[in-house]
Amino acid sequence: MKIVLLGPPGAGKGTQAARLAQDTKYEHLSTGEMLRRAVKSGSEIGIRAESFMKNGGLVPDEVVIGIIEDRLKSDGAEVSHIFDGFPRTVTQAEALEEMLGRIDSGLDRVVYFDVPEEVVVERLSGRRTCSKCGANFHEKFVPPKKENICDKCGGGLYQRDDDKPESIRNRLASYKALTSELIEYYDKKKMLGRVAADREPESIYADLKKTIGLN
Ligand code: AP5
């Protein structure tokens, strides 16, 4: 099973993908998280990606496609994947199709998280992320049990550089200019399912499972 979660920044893709991965054997592949790790480690990919990410722009296609390609080659067709934040451009979507074809696999479903812009701005501004395991919290909507401490691993929470107002504006602009056309792209291929994501995490999760045929 290969699933793509599509939607604007802050729609809740990462939150739902993490829950689904916890409840199933699916691997959660977040290109944002992979890139943040690369930046932290100071690798060549991280050095290339850092300035794009900080400003809220997209990292060049060939960099993210390369990361996903390496992972698909090592995991193969048998592993179920939840792609979170990939693809983000038509070039990436075409590359994904080709890469999956090469390992005798294909995409099963694309789930679009439908949520208004004002909601995502509020979610991103209050998001706190674990510096150790990458888990996401929200100071108001999904607070950790202990202030600034991750419930899952005890790591410290921080505010992502790209969750500051100017980067948020740029990320939303990148989404509108380059990523939102994937809604129509996958709709035409009859792969798209929609989930109303302006609700409680629990009901979004129930709908997500229904949309991908899990109950
Ligand atoms: P990435 O990390 O993928 O950022 P994003 O797509 O902007 O997505 P987010 O992580 O911001 O949001 P989300 O939808 O996962 O929401 P979350 O669950 O955290 O990418 C970062 C950067 O890397 C990009 O800007 C780009 O530079 C680069 N990049 C990554 N992939 C790339 C690619 N393919 N191509 C090129 N560049 C790429 O939730 C948000 C907040 O809301 C949290 O605080 C959460 O606790 C809270 N929340 C979640 N659900 C709910 C709910 N139902 N109700 C209330 N609050 C909620």
Tab-separated table of C-alpha atoms and ligand atoms in Angstrom:
chain	number	residue	atom	x	y	z
A	1	MET	CA	0.000	0.000	0.000
A	2	LYS	CA	1.368	3.411	-0.986
A	3	ILE	CA	-0.544	6.511	0.142
A	4	VAL	CA	0.090	10.210	-0.374
A	5	LEU	CA	-1.161	12.825	2.110
A	6	LEU	CA	-1.667	16.122	0.305
A	7	GLY	CA	-2.616	19.511	1.703
A	8	PRO	CA	-1.335	22.916	2.787
A	9	PRO	CA	1.313	23.373	5.468
A	10	GLY	CA	-0.272	22.915	8.874
A	11	ALA	CA	-3.200	20.849	7.576
A	12	GLY	CA	-2.344	18.067	10.029
A	13	LYS	CA	-0.721	15.616	7.602
A	14	GLY	CA	2.203	14.869	9.902
A	15	THR	CA	-0.026	14.419	12.948
A	16	GLN	CA	-2.296	11.936	11.150
A	17	ALA	CA	0.544	10.106	9.370
A	18	ALA	CA	2.332	9.529	12.682
A	19	ARG	CA	-0.843	8.072	14.213
A	20	LEU	CA	-1.471	5.820	11.219
A	21	ALA	CA	2.119	4.568	11.282
A	22	GLN	CA	1.766	3.809	14.990
A	23	ASP	CA	-1.427	1.769	14.454
A	24	THR	CA	-0.260	-0.108	11.333
A	25	LYS	CA	2.948	-1.358	9.775
A	26	TYR	CA	3.075	1.589	7.389
A	27	GLU	CA	6.279	3.593	7.206
A	28	HIS	CA	5.816	7.340	7.602
A	29	LEU	CA	7.992	9.138	5.040
A	30	SER	CA	8.032	12.864	5.757
A	31	THR	CA	10.348	14.689	3.368
A	32	GLY	CA	10.232	17.718	5.685
A	33	GLU	CA	11.474	15.601	8.603
A	34	MET	CA	14.127	13.879	6.462
A	35	LEU	CA	15.372	17.270	5.274
A	36	ARG	CA	15.416	18.707	8.815
A	37	ARG	CA	17.555	15.748	9.900
A	38	ALA	CA	19.887	16.342	6.950
A	39	VAL	CA	20.230	20.015	7.928
A	40	LYS	CA	20.973	19.062	11.538
A	41	SER	CA	23.648	16.558	10.506
A	42	GLY	CA	25.309	19.094	8.199
A	43	SER	CA	25.259	16.651	5.250
A	44	GLU	CA	25.615	17.840	1.655
A	45	ILE	CA	21.830	17.539	1.157
A	46	GLY	CA	21.228	19.508	4.361
A	47	ILE	CA	23.548	22.302	3.271
A	48	ARG	CA	21.723	22.558	-0.088
A	49	ALA	CA	18.269	22.471	1.509
A	50	GLU	CA	18.722	24.795	4.497
A	51	SER	CA	18.194	28.231	2.944
A	52	PHE	CA	15.144	27.120	0.931
A	53	MET	CA	13.528	25.666	4.036
A	54	LYS	CA	14.263	28.629	6.272
A	55	ASN	CA	12.578	31.006	3.836
A	56	GLY	CA	9.600	28.757	3.281
A	57	GLY	CA	10.441	27.922	-0.330
A	58	LEU	CA	10.568	24.483	-1.879
A	59	VAL	CA	13.824	22.527	-1.973
A	60	PRO	CA	14.805	21.733	-5.605
A	61	ASP	CA	12.948	18.765	-7.089
A	62	GLU	CA	16.064	16.690	-7.803
A	63	VAL	CA	17.125	16.812	-4.127
A	64	VAL	CA	13.837	15.488	-2.708
A	65	ILE	CA	13.319	13.027	-5.553
A	66	GLY	CA	16.807	11.632	-4.803
A	67	ILE	CA	15.948	11.158	-1.112
A	68	ILE	CA	12.713	9.288	-1.916
A	69	GLU	CA	14.377	7.227	-4.637
A	70	ASP	CA	17.050	5.952	-2.217
A	71	ARG	CA	14.387	5.005	0.309
A	72	LEU	CA	12.143	3.221	-2.206
A	73	LYS	CA	15.093	1.276	-3.555
A	74	SER	CA	15.975	-0.030	-0.104
A	75	ASP	CA	12.377	-0.691	1.067
A	76	GLY	CA	10.956	-2.109	-2.181
A	77	ALA	CA	7.325	-2.789	-3.064
A	78	GLU	CA	6.477	-4.876	0.016
A	79	VAL	CA	6.777	-2.025	2.518
A	80	SER	CA	3.677	0.157	2.882
A	81	HIS	CA	4.470	3.871	2.761
A	82	ILE	CA	2.649	7.029	3.803
A	83	PHE	CA	4.168	9.894	1.827
A	84	ASP	CA	3.766	13.060	3.886
A	85	GLY	CA	4.788	16.248	2.044
A	86	PHE	CA	5.842	14.462	-1.145
A	87	PRO	CA	5.094	14.997	-3.996
A	88	ARG	CA	4.781	18.788	-3.939
A	89	THR	CA	5.131	19.573	-7.634
A	90	VAL	CA	3.930	17.903	-10.829
A	91	THR	CA	7.572	17.000	-11.597
A	92	GLN	CA	7.771	15.173	-8.255
A	93	ALA	CA	4.426	13.437	-8.868
A	94	GLU	CA	5.624	12.157	-12.249
A	95	ALA	CA	8.928	11.044	-10.744
A	96	LEU	CA	7.101	9.170	-7.978
A	97	GLU	CA	4.998	7.280	-10.512
A	98	GLU	CA	8.110	6.317	-12.435
A	99	MET	CA	10.056	5.264	-9.321
A	100	LEU	CA	7.155	3.119	-8.101
A	101	GLY	CA	6.839	1.551	-11.552
A	102	ARG	CA	10.514	0.564	-11.395
A	103	ILE	CA	9.898	-1.448	-8.208
A	104	ASP	CA	6.668	-2.997	-9.602
A	105	SER	CA	4.458	-0.930	-7.388
A	106	GLY	CA	2.005	1.954	-7.742
A	107	LEU	CA	0.142	4.570	-5.782
A	108	ASP	CA	-3.082	3.347	-4.142
A	109	ARG	CA	-4.644	6.548	-2.841
A	110	VAL	CA	-4.054	10.261	-2.417
A	111	VAL	CA	-5.794	11.898	0.520
A	112	TYR	CA	-6.347	15.645	0.333
A	113	PHE	CA	-6.599	17.446	3.690
A	114	ASP	CA	-9.067	20.230	3.055
A	115	VAL	CA	-8.660	23.102	5.519
A	116	PRO	CA	-9.069	26.907	5.304
A	117	GLU	CA	-6.013	29.160	5.299
A	118	GLU	CA	-6.830	30.978	8.550
A	119	VAL	CA	-6.921	27.644	10.387
A	120	VAL	CA	-3.493	26.570	9.146
A	121	VAL	CA	-1.924	29.904	10.090
A	122	GLU	CA	-3.139	29.488	13.679
A	123	ARG	CA	-1.966	25.879	13.791
A	124	LEU	CA	1.513	26.689	12.480
A	125	SER	CA	2.038	29.705	14.717
A	126	GLY	CA	1.376	27.619	17.843
A	127	ARG	CA	3.143	24.431	16.774
A	128	ARG	CA	5.941	23.066	18.953
A	129	THR	CA	8.156	20.263	17.623
A	130	CYS	CA	10.302	17.757	19.517
A	131	SER	CA	14.006	18.314	18.882
A	132	LYS	CA	14.679	14.604	19.433
A	133	CYS	CA	11.904	12.590	17.731
A	134	GLY	CA	10.147	15.237	15.586
A	135	ALA	CA	6.692	14.749	17.203
A	136	ASN	CA	4.379	17.742	16.847
A	137	PHE	CA	2.335	19.496	19.524
A	138	HIS	CA	0.363	22.713	19.651
A	139	GLU	CA	0.467	25.129	22.566
A	140	LYS	CA	-3.332	25.461	22.526
A	141	PHE	CA	-4.861	22.573	20.533
A	142	VAL	CA	-2.503	19.660	21.287
A	143	PRO	CA	-0.528	20.680	24.388
A	144	PRO	CA	2.127	18.344	25.823
A	145	LYS	CA	1.430	16.963	29.316
A	146	LYS	CA	4.513	18.794	30.674
A	147	GLU	CA	5.278	22.236	29.296
A	148	ASN	CA	7.948	22.134	26.568
A	149	ILE	CA	8.620	18.398	27.040
A	150	CYS	CA	7.732	15.764	24.442
A	151	ASP	CA	5.159	13.208	25.710
A	152	LYS	CA	6.677	10.521	23.519
A	153	CYS	CA	10.420	10.674	24.220
A	154	GLY	CA	11.027	13.384	26.830
A	155	GLY	CA	12.926	15.590	24.347
A	156	GLY	CA	12.725	19.391	24.454
A	157	LEU	CA	10.187	21.218	22.279
A	158	TYR	CA	11.121	24.119	20.001
A	159	GLN	CA	9.477	26.361	17.421
A	160	ARG	CA	10.546	25.550	13.851
A	161	ASP	CA	12.296	28.423	12.025
A	162	ASP	CA	9.756	28.136	9.239
A	163	ASP	CA	6.833	28.501	11.680
A	164	LYS	CA	7.547	32.229	12.024
A	165	PRO	CA	5.141	34.646	10.261
A	166	GLU	CA	7.187	35.516	7.171
A	167	SER	CA	8.099	31.889	6.409
A	168	ILE	CA	4.484	30.831	6.936
A	169	ARG	CA	3.406	33.378	4.311
A	170	ASN	CA	6.034	32.068	1.874
A	171	ARG	CA	5.104	28.450	2.490
A	172	LEU	CA	1.454	29.164	1.787
A	173	ALA	CA	2.445	31.009	-1.391
A	174	SER	CA	4.614	28.054	-2.533
A	175	TYR	CA	1.736	25.715	-1.793
A	176	LYS	CA	-0.705	27.761	-3.865
A	177	ALA	CA	1.707	28.259	-6.760
A	178	LEU	CA	3.178	24.771	-7.067
A	179	THR	CA	1.450	22.138	-4.937
A	180	SER	CA	-2.277	22.873	-5.061
A	181	GLU	CA	-2.455	21.862	-8.742
A	182	LEU	CA	-1.807	18.279	-7.600
A	183	ILE	CA	-5.398	18.172	-6.316
A	184	GLU	CA	-6.697	18.314	-9.875
A	185	TYR	CA	-3.820	16.152	-11.141
A	186	TYR	CA	-4.791	13.252	-8.870
A	187	ASP	CA	-8.512	13.903	-9.190
A	188	LYS	CA	-8.240	13.353	-12.946
A	189	LYS	CA	-6.444	10.077	-12.267
A	190	LYS	CA	-9.353	9.065	-9.977
A	191	MET	CA	-7.008	8.596	-7.038
A	192	LEU	CA	-8.121	11.483	-4.850
A	193	GLY	CA	-10.077	11.196	-1.625
A	194	ARG	CA	-10.955	14.308	0.407
A	195	VAL	CA	-10.960	14.664	4.167
A	196	ALA	CA	-12.336	17.757	5.916
A	197	ALA	CA	-9.365	18.590	8.152
A	198	ASP	CA	-10.834	21.503	10.101
A	199	ARG	CA	-12.045	19.261	12.925
A	200	GLU	CA	-10.922	17.279	15.931
A	201	PRO	CA	-7.930	15.003	15.186
A	202	GLU	CA	-10.006	11.934	16.141
A	203	SER	CA	-12.712	12.428	13.491
A	204	ILE	CA	-10.125	13.297	10.844
A	205	TYR	CA	-8.349	10.041	11.653
A	206	ALA	CA	-11.569	8.031	11.321
A	207	ASP	CA	-12.213	9.590	7.892
A	208	LEU	CA	-8.619	9.058	6.794
A	209	LYS	CA	-8.857	5.342	7.567
A	210	LYS	CA	-12.163	5.073	5.725
A	211	THR	CA	-10.728	6.872	2.695
A	212	ILE	CA	-7.819	4.433	2.398
A	213	GLY	CA	-10.022	1.399	3.036
A	214	LEU	CA	-8.933	0.590	6.617
A	215	ASN	CA	-11.409	0.059	9.408
B	1	AP5	P1	7.154	19.929	5.955
B	1	AP5	O1	7.742	19.576	7.246
B	1	AP5	O2	6.565	18.853	5.110
B	1	AP5	O3	6.117	21.088	6.186
B	1	AP5	P2	4.628	21.295	5.623
B	1	AP5	O4	4.145	20.575	4.452
B	1	AP5	O5	4.636	22.751	5.478
B	1	AP5	O6	3.772	20.636	6.621
B	1	AP5	P3	3.742	20.887	8.086
B	1	AP5	O7	4.695	19.982	8.777
B	1	AP5	O8	3.927	22.366	8.349
B	1	AP5	O9	2.225	20.628	8.441
B	1	AP5	P4	1.386	19.305	8.615
B	1	AP5	O10	0.303	19.271	7.603
B	1	AP5	O11	2.261	18.092	8.736
B	1	AP5	O12	0.702	19.641	10.006
B	1	AP5	P5	0.997	19.094	11.469
B	1	AP5	O13	0.472	17.706	11.617
B	1	AP5	O14	2.418	19.327	11.863
B	1	AP5	O15	8.219	20.687	5.036
B	1	AP5	C1	9.049	21.695	5.559
B	1	AP5	C2	9.892	22.293	4.443
B	1	AP5	O16	10.731	21.285	3.844
B	1	AP5	C3	9.088	22.861	3.234
B	1	AP5	O17	8.659	24.175	3.473
B	1	AP5	C4	10.131	22.768	2.122
B	1	AP5	O18	11.082	23.787	2.217
B	1	AP5	C5	10.839	21.448	2.438
B	1	AP5	N1	10.194	20.302	1.749
B	1	AP5	C6	9.591	19.241	2.345
B	1	AP5	N2	9.113	18.384	1.422
B	1	AP5	C7	9.434	18.919	0.210
B	1	AP5	C8	9.199	18.523	-1.128
B	1	AP5	N3	8.521	17.388	-1.408
B	1	AP5	N4	9.647	19.313	-2.120
B	1	AP5	C9	10.332	20.453	-1.865
B	1	AP5	N5	10.581	20.901	-0.607
B	1	AP5	C10	10.140	20.139	0.412
B	1	AP5	O19	0.026	20.064	12.304
B	1	AP5	C11	0.290	21.446	12.417
B	1	AP5	C12	-0.044	21.938	13.828
B	1	AP5	O20	-1.446	21.797	14.052
B	1	AP5	C13	0.620	21.144	14.958
B	1	AP5	O21	0.924	22.021	15.987
B	1	AP5	C14	-0.440	20.128	15.395
B	1	AP5	O22	-0.286	19.756	16.747
B	1	AP5	C15	-1.718	20.920	15.153
B	1	AP5	N6	-2.860	20.098	14.722
B	1	AP5	C16	-2.823	19.010	13.904
B	1	AP5	N7	-4.076	18.540	13.692
B	1	AP5	C17	-4.902	19.373	14.362
B	1	AP5	C18	-6.337	19.426	14.507
B	1	AP5	N8	-7.146	18.552	13.922
B	1	AP5	N9	-6.855	20.413	15.274
B	1	AP5	C19	-6.054	21.336	15.883
B	1	AP5	N10	-4.712	21.339	15.777
B	1	AP5	C20	-4.131	20.359	15.017
